[in-house]
Backbone as CSV, one residue per row, in Angstrom:
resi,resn,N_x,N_y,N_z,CA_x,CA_y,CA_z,C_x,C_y,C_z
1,UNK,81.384,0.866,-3.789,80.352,0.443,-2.836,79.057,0.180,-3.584
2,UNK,78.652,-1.041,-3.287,77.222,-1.478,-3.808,76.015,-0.161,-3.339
3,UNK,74.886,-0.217,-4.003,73.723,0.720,-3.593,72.951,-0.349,-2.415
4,UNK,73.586,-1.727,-2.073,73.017,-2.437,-1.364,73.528,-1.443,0.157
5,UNK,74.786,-1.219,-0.173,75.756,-0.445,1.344,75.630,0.474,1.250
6,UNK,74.566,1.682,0.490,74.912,2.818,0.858,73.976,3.122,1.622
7,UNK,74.100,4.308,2.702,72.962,4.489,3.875,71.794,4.991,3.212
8,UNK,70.718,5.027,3.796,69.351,5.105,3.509,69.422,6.974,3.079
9,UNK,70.287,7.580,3.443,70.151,9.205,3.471,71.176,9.591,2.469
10,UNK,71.677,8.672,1.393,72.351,9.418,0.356,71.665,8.978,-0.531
11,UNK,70.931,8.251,-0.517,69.833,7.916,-1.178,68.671,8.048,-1.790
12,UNK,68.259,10.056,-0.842,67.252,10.227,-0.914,66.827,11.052,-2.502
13,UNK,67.392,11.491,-3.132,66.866,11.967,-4.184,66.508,10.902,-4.741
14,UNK,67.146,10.210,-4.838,66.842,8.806,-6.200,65.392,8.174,-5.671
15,UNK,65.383,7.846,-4.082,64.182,7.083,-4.021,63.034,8.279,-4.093
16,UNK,63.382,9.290,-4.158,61.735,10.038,-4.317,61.389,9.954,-5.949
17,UNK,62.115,9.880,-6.284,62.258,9.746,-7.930,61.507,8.031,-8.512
18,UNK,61.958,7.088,-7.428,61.936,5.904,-7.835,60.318,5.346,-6.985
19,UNK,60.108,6.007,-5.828,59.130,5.465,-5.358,58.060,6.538,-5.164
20,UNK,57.828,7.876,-5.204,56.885,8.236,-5.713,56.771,8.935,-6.855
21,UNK,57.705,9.120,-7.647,57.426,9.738,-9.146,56.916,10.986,-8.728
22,UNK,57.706,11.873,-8.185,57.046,13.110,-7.741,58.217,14.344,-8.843
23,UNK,57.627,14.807,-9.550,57.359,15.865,-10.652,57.013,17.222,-10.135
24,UNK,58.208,18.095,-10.133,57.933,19.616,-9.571,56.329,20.396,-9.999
25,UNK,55.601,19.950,-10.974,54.157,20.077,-11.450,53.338,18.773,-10.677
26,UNK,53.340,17.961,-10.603,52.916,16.976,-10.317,51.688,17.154,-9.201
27,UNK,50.817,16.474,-9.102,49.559,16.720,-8.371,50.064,16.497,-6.555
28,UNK,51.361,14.988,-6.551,51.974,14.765,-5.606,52.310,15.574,-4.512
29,UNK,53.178,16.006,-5.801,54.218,17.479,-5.133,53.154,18.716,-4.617
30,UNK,52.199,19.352,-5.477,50.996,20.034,-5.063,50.811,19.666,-3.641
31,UNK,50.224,18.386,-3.294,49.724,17.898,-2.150,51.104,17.852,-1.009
32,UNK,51.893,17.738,-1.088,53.113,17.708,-0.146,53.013,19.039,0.471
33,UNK,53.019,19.761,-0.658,53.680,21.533,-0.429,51.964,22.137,0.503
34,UNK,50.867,22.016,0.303,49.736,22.380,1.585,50.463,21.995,2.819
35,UNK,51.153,21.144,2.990,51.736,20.860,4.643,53.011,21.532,5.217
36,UNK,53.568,22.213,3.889,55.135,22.797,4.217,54.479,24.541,4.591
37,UNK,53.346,24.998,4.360,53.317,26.336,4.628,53.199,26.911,5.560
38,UNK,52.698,27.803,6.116,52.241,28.112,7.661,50.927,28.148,8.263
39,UNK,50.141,27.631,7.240,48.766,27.445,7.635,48.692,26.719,8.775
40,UNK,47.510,27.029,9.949,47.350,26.582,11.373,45.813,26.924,12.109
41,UNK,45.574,25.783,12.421,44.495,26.190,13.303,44.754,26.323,14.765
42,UNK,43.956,25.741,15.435,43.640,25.963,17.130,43.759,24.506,17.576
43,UNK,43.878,23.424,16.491,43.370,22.036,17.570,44.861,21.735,18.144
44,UNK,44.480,20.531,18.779,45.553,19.422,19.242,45.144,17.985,19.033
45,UNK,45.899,17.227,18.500,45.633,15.853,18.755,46.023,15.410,19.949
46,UNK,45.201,14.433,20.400,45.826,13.700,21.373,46.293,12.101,21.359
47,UNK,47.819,12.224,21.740,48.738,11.217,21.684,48.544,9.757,23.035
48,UNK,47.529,10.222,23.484,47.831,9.241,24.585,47.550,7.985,24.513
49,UNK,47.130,7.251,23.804,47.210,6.153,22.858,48.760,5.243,22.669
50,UNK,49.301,6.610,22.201,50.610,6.182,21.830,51.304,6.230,22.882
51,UNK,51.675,6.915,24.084,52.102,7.338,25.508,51.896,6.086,25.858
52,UNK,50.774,5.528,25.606,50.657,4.153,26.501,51.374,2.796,26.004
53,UNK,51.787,2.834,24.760,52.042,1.634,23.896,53.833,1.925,24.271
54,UNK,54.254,3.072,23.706,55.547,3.023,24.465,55.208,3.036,25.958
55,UNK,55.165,3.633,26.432,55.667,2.793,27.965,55.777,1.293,28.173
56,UNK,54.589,0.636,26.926,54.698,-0.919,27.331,55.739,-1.270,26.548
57,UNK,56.041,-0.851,25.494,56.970,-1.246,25.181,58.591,-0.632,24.290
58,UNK,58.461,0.307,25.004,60.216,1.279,24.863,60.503,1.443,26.196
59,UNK,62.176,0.637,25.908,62.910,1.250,27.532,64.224,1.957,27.086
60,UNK,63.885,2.748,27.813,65.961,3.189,28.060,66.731,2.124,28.523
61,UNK,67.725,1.560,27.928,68.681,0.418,28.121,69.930,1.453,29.416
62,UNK,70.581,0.305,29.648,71.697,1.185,30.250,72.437,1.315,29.728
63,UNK,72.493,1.142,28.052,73.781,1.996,27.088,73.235,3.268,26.632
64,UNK,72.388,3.860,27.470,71.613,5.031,26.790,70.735,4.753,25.906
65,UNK,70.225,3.954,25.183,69.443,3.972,23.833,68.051,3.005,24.351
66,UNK,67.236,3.751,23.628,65.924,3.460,23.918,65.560,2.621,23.167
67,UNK,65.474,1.095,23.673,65.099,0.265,22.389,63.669,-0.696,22.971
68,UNK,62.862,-1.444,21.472,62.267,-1.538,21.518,62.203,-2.893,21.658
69,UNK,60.765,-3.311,22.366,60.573,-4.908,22.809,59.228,-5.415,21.295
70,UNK,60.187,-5.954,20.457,59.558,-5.727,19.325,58.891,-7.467,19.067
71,UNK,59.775,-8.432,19.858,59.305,-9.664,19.877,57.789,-9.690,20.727
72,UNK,58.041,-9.357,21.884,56.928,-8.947,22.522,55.457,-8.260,22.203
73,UNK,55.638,-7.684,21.495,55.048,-6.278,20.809,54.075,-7.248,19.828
74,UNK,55.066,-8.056,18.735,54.618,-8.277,17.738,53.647,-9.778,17.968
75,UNK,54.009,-10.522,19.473,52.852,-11.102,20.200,51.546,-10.680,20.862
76,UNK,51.648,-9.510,20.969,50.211,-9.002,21.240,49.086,-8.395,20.685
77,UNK,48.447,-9.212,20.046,47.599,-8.572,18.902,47.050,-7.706,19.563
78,UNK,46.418,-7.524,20.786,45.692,-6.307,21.398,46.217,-5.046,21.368
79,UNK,48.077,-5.134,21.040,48.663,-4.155,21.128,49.074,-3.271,20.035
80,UNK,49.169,-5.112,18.956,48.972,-4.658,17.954,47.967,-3.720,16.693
81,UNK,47.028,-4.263,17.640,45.558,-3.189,17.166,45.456,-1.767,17.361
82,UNK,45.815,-1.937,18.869,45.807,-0.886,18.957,46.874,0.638,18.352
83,UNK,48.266,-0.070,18.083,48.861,0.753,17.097,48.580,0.954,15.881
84,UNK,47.693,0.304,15.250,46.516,0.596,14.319,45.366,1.979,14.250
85,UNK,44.320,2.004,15.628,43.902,2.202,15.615,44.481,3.809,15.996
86,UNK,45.462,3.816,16.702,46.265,5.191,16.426,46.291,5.975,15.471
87,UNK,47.365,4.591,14.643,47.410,5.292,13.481,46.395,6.009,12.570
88,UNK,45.251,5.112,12.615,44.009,5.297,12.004,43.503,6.666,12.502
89,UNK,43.417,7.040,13.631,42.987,8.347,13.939,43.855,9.289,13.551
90,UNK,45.137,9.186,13.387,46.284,10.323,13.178,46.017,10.445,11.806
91,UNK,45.577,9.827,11.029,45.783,9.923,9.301,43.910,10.055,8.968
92,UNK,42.976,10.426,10.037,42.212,10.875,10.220,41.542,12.180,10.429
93,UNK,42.839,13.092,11.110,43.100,14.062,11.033,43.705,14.896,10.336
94,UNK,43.011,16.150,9.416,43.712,17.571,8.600,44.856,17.919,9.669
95,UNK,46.040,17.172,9.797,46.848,18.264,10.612,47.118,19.803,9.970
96,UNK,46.393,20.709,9.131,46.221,21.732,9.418,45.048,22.520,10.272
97,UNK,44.516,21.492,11.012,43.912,22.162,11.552,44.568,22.421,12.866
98,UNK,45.457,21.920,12.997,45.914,22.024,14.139,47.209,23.099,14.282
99,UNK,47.771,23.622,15.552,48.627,24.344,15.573,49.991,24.277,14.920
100,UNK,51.073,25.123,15.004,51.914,24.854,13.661,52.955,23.872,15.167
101,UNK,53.201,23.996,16.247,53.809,23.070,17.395,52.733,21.474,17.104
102,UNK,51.698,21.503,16.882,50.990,20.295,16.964,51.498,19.435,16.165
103,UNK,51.705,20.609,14.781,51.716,20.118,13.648,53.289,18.874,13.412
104,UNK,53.932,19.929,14.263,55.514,19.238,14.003,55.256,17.596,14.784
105,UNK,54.500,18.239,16.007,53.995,16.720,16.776,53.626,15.728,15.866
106,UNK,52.469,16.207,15.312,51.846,14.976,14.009,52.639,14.548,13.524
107,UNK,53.033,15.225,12.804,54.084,14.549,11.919,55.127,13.672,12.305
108,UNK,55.765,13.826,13.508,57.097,13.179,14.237,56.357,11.620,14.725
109,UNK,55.287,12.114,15.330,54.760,10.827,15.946,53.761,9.847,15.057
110,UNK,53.585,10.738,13.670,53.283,9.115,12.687,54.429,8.828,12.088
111,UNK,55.486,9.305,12.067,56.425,8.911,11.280,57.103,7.586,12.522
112,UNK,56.967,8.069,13.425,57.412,6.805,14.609,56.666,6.009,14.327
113,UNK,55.840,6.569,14.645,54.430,5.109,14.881,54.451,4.357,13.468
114,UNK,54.479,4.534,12.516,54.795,4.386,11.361,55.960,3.290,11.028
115,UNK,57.229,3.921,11.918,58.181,3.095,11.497,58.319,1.762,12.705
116,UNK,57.605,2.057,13.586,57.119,0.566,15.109,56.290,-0.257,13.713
117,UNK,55.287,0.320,13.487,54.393,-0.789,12.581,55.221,-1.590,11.436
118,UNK,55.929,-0.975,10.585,56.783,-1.176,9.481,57.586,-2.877,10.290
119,UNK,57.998,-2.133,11.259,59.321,-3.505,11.535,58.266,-4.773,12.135
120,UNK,57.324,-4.050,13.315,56.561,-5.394,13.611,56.126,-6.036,12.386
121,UNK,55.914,-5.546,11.433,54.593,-6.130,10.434,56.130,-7.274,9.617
122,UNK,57.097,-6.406,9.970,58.306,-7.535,9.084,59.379,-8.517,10.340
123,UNK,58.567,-8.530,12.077,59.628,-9.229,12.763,59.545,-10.445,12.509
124,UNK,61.239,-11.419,12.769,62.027,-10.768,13.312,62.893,-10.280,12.206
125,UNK,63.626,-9.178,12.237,64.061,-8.696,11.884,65.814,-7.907,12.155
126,UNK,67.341,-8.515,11.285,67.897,-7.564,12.399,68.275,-6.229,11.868
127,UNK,68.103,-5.457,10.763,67.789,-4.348,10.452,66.491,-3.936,9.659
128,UNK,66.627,-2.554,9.604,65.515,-1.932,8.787,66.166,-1.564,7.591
129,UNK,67.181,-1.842,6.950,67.204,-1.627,5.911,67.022,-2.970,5.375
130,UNK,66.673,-3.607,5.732,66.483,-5.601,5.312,65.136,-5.755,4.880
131,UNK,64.323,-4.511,5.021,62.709,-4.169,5.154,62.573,-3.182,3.493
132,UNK,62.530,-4.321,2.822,62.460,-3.645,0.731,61.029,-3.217,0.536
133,UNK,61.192,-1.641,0.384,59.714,-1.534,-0.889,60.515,-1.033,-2.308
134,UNK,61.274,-1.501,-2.067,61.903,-0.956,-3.968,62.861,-2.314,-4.110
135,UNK,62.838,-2.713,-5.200,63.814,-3.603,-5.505,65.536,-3.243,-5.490
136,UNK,65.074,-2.153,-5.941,66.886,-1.587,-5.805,67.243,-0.475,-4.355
137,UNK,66.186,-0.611,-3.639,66.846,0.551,-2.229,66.478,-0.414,-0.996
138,UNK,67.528,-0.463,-0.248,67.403,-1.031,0.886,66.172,-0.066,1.757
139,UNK,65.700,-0.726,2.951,64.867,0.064,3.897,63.184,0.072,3.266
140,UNK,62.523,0.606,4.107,60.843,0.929,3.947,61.046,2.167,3.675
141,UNK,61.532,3.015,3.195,61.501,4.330,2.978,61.080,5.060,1.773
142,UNK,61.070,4.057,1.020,60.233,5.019,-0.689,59.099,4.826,-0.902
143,UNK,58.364,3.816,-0.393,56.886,3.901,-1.051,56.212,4.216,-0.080
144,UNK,54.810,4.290,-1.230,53.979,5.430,-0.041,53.165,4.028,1.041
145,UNK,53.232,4.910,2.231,52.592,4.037,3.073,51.283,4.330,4.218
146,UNK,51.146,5.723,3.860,49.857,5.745,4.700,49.511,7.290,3.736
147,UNK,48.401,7.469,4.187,47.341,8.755,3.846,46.940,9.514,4.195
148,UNK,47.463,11.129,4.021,46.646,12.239,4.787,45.817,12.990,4.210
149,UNK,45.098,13.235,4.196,44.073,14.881,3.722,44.398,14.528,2.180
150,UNK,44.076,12.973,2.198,43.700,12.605,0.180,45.322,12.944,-0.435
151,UNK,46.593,12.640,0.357,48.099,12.551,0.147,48.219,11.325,0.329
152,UNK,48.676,10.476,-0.817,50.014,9.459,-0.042,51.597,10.166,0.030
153,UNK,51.615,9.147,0.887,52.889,9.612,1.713,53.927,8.003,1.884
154,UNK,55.266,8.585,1.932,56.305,7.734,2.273,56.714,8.001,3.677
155,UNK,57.582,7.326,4.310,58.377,8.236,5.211,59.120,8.918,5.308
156,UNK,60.029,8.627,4.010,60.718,9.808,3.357,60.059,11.108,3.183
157,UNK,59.190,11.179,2.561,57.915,12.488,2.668,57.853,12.823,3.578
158,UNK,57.223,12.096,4.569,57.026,13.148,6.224,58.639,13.719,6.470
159,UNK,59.301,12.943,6.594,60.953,13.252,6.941,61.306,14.473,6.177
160,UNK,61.806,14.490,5.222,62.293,15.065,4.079,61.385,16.325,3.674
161,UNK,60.304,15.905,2.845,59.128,16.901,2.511,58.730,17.370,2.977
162,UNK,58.201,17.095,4.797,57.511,17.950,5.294,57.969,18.144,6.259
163,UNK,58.660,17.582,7.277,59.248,17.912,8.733,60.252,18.737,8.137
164,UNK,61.287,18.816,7.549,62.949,19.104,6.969,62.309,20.654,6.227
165,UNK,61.344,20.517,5.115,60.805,21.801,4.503,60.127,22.657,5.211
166,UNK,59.610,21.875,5.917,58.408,22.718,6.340,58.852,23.658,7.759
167,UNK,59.931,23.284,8.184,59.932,23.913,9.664,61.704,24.054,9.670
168,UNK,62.527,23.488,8.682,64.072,23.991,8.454,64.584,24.155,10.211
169,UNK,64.319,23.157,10.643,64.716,23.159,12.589,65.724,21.965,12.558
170,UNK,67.277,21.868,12.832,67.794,20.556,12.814,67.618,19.807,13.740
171,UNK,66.597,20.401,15.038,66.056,19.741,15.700,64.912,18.441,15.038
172,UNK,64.424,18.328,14.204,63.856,17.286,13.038,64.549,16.056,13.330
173,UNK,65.885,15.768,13.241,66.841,14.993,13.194,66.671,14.472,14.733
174,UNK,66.166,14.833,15.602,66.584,14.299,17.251,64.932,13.411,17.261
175,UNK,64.011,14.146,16.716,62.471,13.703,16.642,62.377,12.112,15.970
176,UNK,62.936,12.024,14.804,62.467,10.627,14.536,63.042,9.666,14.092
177,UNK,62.846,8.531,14.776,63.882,7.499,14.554,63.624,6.082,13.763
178,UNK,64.615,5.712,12.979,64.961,4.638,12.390,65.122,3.464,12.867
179,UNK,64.114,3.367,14.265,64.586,2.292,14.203,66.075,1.267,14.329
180,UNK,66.974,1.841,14.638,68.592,1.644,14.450,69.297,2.033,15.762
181,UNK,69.953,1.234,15.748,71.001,1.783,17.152,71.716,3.141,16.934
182,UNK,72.265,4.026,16.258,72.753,5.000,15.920,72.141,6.184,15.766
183,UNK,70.629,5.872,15.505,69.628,6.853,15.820,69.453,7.583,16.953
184,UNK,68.988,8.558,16.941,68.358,9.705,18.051,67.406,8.579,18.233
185,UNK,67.227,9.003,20.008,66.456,7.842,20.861,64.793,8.000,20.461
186,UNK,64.330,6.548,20.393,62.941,6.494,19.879,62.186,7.443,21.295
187,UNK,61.556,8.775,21.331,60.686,9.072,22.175,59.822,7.947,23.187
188,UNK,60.439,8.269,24.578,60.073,7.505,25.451,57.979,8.058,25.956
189,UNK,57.841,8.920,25.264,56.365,9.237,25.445,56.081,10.206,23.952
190,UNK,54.755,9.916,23.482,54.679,10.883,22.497,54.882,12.482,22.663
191,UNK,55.255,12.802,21.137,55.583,14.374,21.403,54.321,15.284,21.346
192,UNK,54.277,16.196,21.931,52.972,17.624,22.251,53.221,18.633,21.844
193,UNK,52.561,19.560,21.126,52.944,20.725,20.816,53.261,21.655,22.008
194,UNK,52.531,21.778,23.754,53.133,21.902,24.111,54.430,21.477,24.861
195,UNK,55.137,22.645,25.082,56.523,21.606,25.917,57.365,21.464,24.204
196,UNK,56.551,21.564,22.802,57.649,20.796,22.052,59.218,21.184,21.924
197,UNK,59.655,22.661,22.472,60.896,22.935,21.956,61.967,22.571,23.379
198,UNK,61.308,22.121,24.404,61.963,21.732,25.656,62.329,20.202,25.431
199,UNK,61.652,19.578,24.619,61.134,18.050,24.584,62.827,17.918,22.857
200,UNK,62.570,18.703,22.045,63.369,18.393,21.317,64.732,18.746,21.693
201,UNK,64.820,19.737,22.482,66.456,20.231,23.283,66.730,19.015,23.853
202,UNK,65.910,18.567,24.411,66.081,17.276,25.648,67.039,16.185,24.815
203,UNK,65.925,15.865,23.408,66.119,15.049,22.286,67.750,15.499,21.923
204,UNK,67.900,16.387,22.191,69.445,16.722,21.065,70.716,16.614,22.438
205,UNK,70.353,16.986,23.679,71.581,16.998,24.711,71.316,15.352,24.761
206,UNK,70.457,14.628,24.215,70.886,13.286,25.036,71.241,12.537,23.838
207,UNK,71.440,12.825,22.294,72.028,12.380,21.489,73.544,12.657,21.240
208,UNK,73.483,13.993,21.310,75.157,14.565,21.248,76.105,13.651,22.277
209,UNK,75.674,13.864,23.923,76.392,13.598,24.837,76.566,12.226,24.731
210,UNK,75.822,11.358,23.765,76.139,9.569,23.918,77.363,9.570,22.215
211,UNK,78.013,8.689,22.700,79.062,7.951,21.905,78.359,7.955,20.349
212,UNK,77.422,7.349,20.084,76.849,7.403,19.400,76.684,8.573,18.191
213,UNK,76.223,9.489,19.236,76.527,11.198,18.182,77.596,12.042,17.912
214,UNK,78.352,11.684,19.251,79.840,12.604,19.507,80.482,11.585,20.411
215,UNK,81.929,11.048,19.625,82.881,10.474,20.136,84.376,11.268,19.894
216,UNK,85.250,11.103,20.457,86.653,11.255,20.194,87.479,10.018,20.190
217,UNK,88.528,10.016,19.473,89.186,8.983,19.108,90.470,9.509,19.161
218,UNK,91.157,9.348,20.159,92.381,10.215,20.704,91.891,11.688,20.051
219,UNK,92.547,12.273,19.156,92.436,13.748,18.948,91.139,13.925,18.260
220,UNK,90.617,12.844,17.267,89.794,12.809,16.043,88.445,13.018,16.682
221,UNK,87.540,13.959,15.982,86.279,13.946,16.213,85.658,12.895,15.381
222,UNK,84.273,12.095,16.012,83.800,11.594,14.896,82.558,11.837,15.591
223,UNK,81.788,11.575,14.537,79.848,12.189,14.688,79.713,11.349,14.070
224,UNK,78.067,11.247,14.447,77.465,10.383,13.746,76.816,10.682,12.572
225,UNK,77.163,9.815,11.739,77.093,9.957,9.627,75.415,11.255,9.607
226,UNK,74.552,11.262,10.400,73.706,12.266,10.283,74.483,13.763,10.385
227,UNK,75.474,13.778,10.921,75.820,15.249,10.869,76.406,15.586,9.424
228,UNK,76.926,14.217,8.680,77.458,14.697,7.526,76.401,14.159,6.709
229,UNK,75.329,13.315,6.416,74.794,13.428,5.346,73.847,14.709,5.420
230,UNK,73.328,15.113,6.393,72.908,16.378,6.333,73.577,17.453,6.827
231,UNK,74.483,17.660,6.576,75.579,18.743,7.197,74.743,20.073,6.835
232,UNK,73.780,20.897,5.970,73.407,21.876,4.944,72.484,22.022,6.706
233,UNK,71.960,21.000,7.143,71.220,20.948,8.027,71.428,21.887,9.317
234,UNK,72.589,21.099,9.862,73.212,21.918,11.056,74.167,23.433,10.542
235,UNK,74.318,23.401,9.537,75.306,24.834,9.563,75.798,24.855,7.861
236,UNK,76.041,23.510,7.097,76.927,23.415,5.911,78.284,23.497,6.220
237,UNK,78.919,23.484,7.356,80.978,23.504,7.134,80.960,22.413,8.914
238,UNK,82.001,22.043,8.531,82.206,21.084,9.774,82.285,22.407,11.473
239,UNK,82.665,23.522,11.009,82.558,24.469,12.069,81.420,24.730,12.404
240,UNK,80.268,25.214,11.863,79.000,25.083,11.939,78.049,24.091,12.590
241,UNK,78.681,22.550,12.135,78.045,21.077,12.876,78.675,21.429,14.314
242,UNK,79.876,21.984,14.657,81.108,21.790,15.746,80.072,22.277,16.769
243,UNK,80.118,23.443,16.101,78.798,24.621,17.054,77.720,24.157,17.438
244,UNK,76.820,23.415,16.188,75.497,23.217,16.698,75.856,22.080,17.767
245,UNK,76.982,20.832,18.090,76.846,19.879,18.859,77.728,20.896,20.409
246,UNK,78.165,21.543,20.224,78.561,22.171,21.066,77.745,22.877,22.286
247,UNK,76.547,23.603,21.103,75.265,23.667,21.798,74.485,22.937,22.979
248,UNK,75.008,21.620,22.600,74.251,20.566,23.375,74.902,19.820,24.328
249,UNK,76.279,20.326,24.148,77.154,19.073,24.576,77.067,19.682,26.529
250,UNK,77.533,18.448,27.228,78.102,18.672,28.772,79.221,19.574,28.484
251,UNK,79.857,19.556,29.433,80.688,20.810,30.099,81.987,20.529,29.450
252,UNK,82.353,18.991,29.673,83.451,18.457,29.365,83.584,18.213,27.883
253,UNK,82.913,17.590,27.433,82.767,17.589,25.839,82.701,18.873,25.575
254,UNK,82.039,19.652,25.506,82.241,21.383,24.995,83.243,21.585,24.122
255,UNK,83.953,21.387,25.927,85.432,22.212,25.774,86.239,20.942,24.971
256,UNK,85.530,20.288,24.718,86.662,19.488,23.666,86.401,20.059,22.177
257,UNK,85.366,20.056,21.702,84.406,20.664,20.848,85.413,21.811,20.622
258,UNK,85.174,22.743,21.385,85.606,24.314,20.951,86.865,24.274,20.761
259,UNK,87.664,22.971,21.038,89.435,22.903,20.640,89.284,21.997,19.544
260,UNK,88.371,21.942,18.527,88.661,21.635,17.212,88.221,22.115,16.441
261,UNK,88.323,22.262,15.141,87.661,22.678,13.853,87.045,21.901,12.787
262,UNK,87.280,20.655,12.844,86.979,20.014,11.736,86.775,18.695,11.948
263,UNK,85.992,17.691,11.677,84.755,16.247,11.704,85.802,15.196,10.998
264,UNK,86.260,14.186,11.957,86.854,13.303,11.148,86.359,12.462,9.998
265,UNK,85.253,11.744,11.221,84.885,11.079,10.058,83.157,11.057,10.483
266,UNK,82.395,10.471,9.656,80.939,10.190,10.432,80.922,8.617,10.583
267,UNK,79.704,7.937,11.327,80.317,6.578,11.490,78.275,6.195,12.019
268,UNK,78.220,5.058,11.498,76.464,5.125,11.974,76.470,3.310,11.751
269,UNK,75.535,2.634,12.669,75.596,1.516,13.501,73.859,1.684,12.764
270,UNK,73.774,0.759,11.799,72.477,0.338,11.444,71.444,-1.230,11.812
271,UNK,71.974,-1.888,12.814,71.475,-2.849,13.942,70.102,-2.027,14.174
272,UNK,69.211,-3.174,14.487,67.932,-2.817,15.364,67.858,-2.500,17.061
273,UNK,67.341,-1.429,16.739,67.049,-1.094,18.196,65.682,-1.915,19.217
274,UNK,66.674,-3.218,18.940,65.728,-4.110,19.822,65.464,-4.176,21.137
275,UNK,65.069,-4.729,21.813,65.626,-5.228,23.454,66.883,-6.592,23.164
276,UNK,67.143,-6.717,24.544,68.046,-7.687,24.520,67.141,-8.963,24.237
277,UNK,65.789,-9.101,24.930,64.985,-9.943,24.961,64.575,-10.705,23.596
278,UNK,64.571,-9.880,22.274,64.450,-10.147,20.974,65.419,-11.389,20.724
């Protein structure tokens, strides 16, 4: 298999290596690791900025998946500004000053907002891995692309470095999306520190229960390739993933769940999560 076909998440050591040159001494790495600790203040940001831009433009489809009106989107410079000017305030803010629930917020909702800007700034588009900042890695995912508290950052970084390190919750995985049909659904309103662990349960029963995350194929389980490229994530053994989707699953799936032991295969649908309208 070419490195053109391999998914964006087996990928990830090499592109931190390749697109930020980050060195266990390194000033980089220094600056990453202030955001992985437990330092916290009292604030909150407020998302409602962003609350408003999805509603105009993220719907729940009736295949379950929340996709985006990105042709649309990328005609409205007013709208377009204004996901700017979001952003601009979010990377404006020490998210340590804020609570360690805020914090997970920040982070989830520039990494969205982040990856809406990425594809408009490249529509039309029919994936995001078609979207190069490295010559040799498919996707926008290695170079740095925005700035916090005097950090550049990738999205890999927020993902990886700081959501994944910093808070070890495989709830992480339901929070932010790629952009992609196979993804956990793009948040139909921004996330809040409060409400956040009701808001990410929500995030995980409505990924498991769609085809998408958990299918059967006569006897065969298959999940979606996130349960196995991060398997260390949910548990490390396919019994462990069984459990954590089990967790989430309806009544009926469960009990299918608890009559197996072991993940056939993983399987992930990298198409844009467009509208039909695109």
């Amino acid at each position: 298999m070419s490195i053109d076909r391999l998914p964006r998440r087996t990928l990830i050591s090499a592109g931190f290596g390749l697109a930020a040159g980050l060195g266990a001494g390194s000033a980089a790495a220094q600056g990453l690791a202030r955001f992985t600790g437990r330092a916290a203040g009292t604030g909150a940001a407020d998302p409602s900025a962003f609350d408003a831009l999805l509603a105009r433009w993220a719907r729940l489809s009736q295949d379950g998946v929340v996709r985006v009106d990105y042709t649309g989107w990328s005609r409205s410079a007013a709208d377009r500004q204004a996901l700017k000017r979001y952003l601009d305030g979010l990377t404006g803010l020490d998210p340590l000053t804020l609570t360690r629930p805020e914090q997970f917020a920040y982070w989830a909702n520039l990494y969205n907002a982040l990856t809406l800007e990425v594809v408009l700034d490249a529509w039309p588009v029919a994936s995001i891995r078609n979207i190069r900042t490295s010559g040799l890695l498919p996707g926008p995912w290695w170079k740095p692309i925005t700035r916090v508290a005097g950090v550049d950052l990738s999205l890999n970084n927020i993902e990886h470095d700081i959501l994944r390190k910093g808070w070890r919750d495989p709830r992480v995985h339901y929070a932010v999306n790629c952009a992609s049909f196979s993804c956990p659904n793009l948040p139909q309103a921004a996330l809040r520190g409060v409400g956040l662990g009701d808001a990410l349960d929500a995030a995980a029963r409505a990924y498991v229960n769609h085809a998408r995350g958990v299918r059967f194929e006569g006897q065969k389980l298959i999940v979606s390739s996130i349960y196995r490229w991060y398997g260390g994530d949910f548990g490390g053994s396919d019994g462990k993933v069984i459990a954590h989707l089990a967790q989430y699953a309806a009544p009926a799936l469960r009990a299918r769940l608890q009559a197996v032991d072991r993940i056939a295969r993983g399987a992930y649908d990298w198409s844009i999560n467009a509208t039909s309208e695109a």
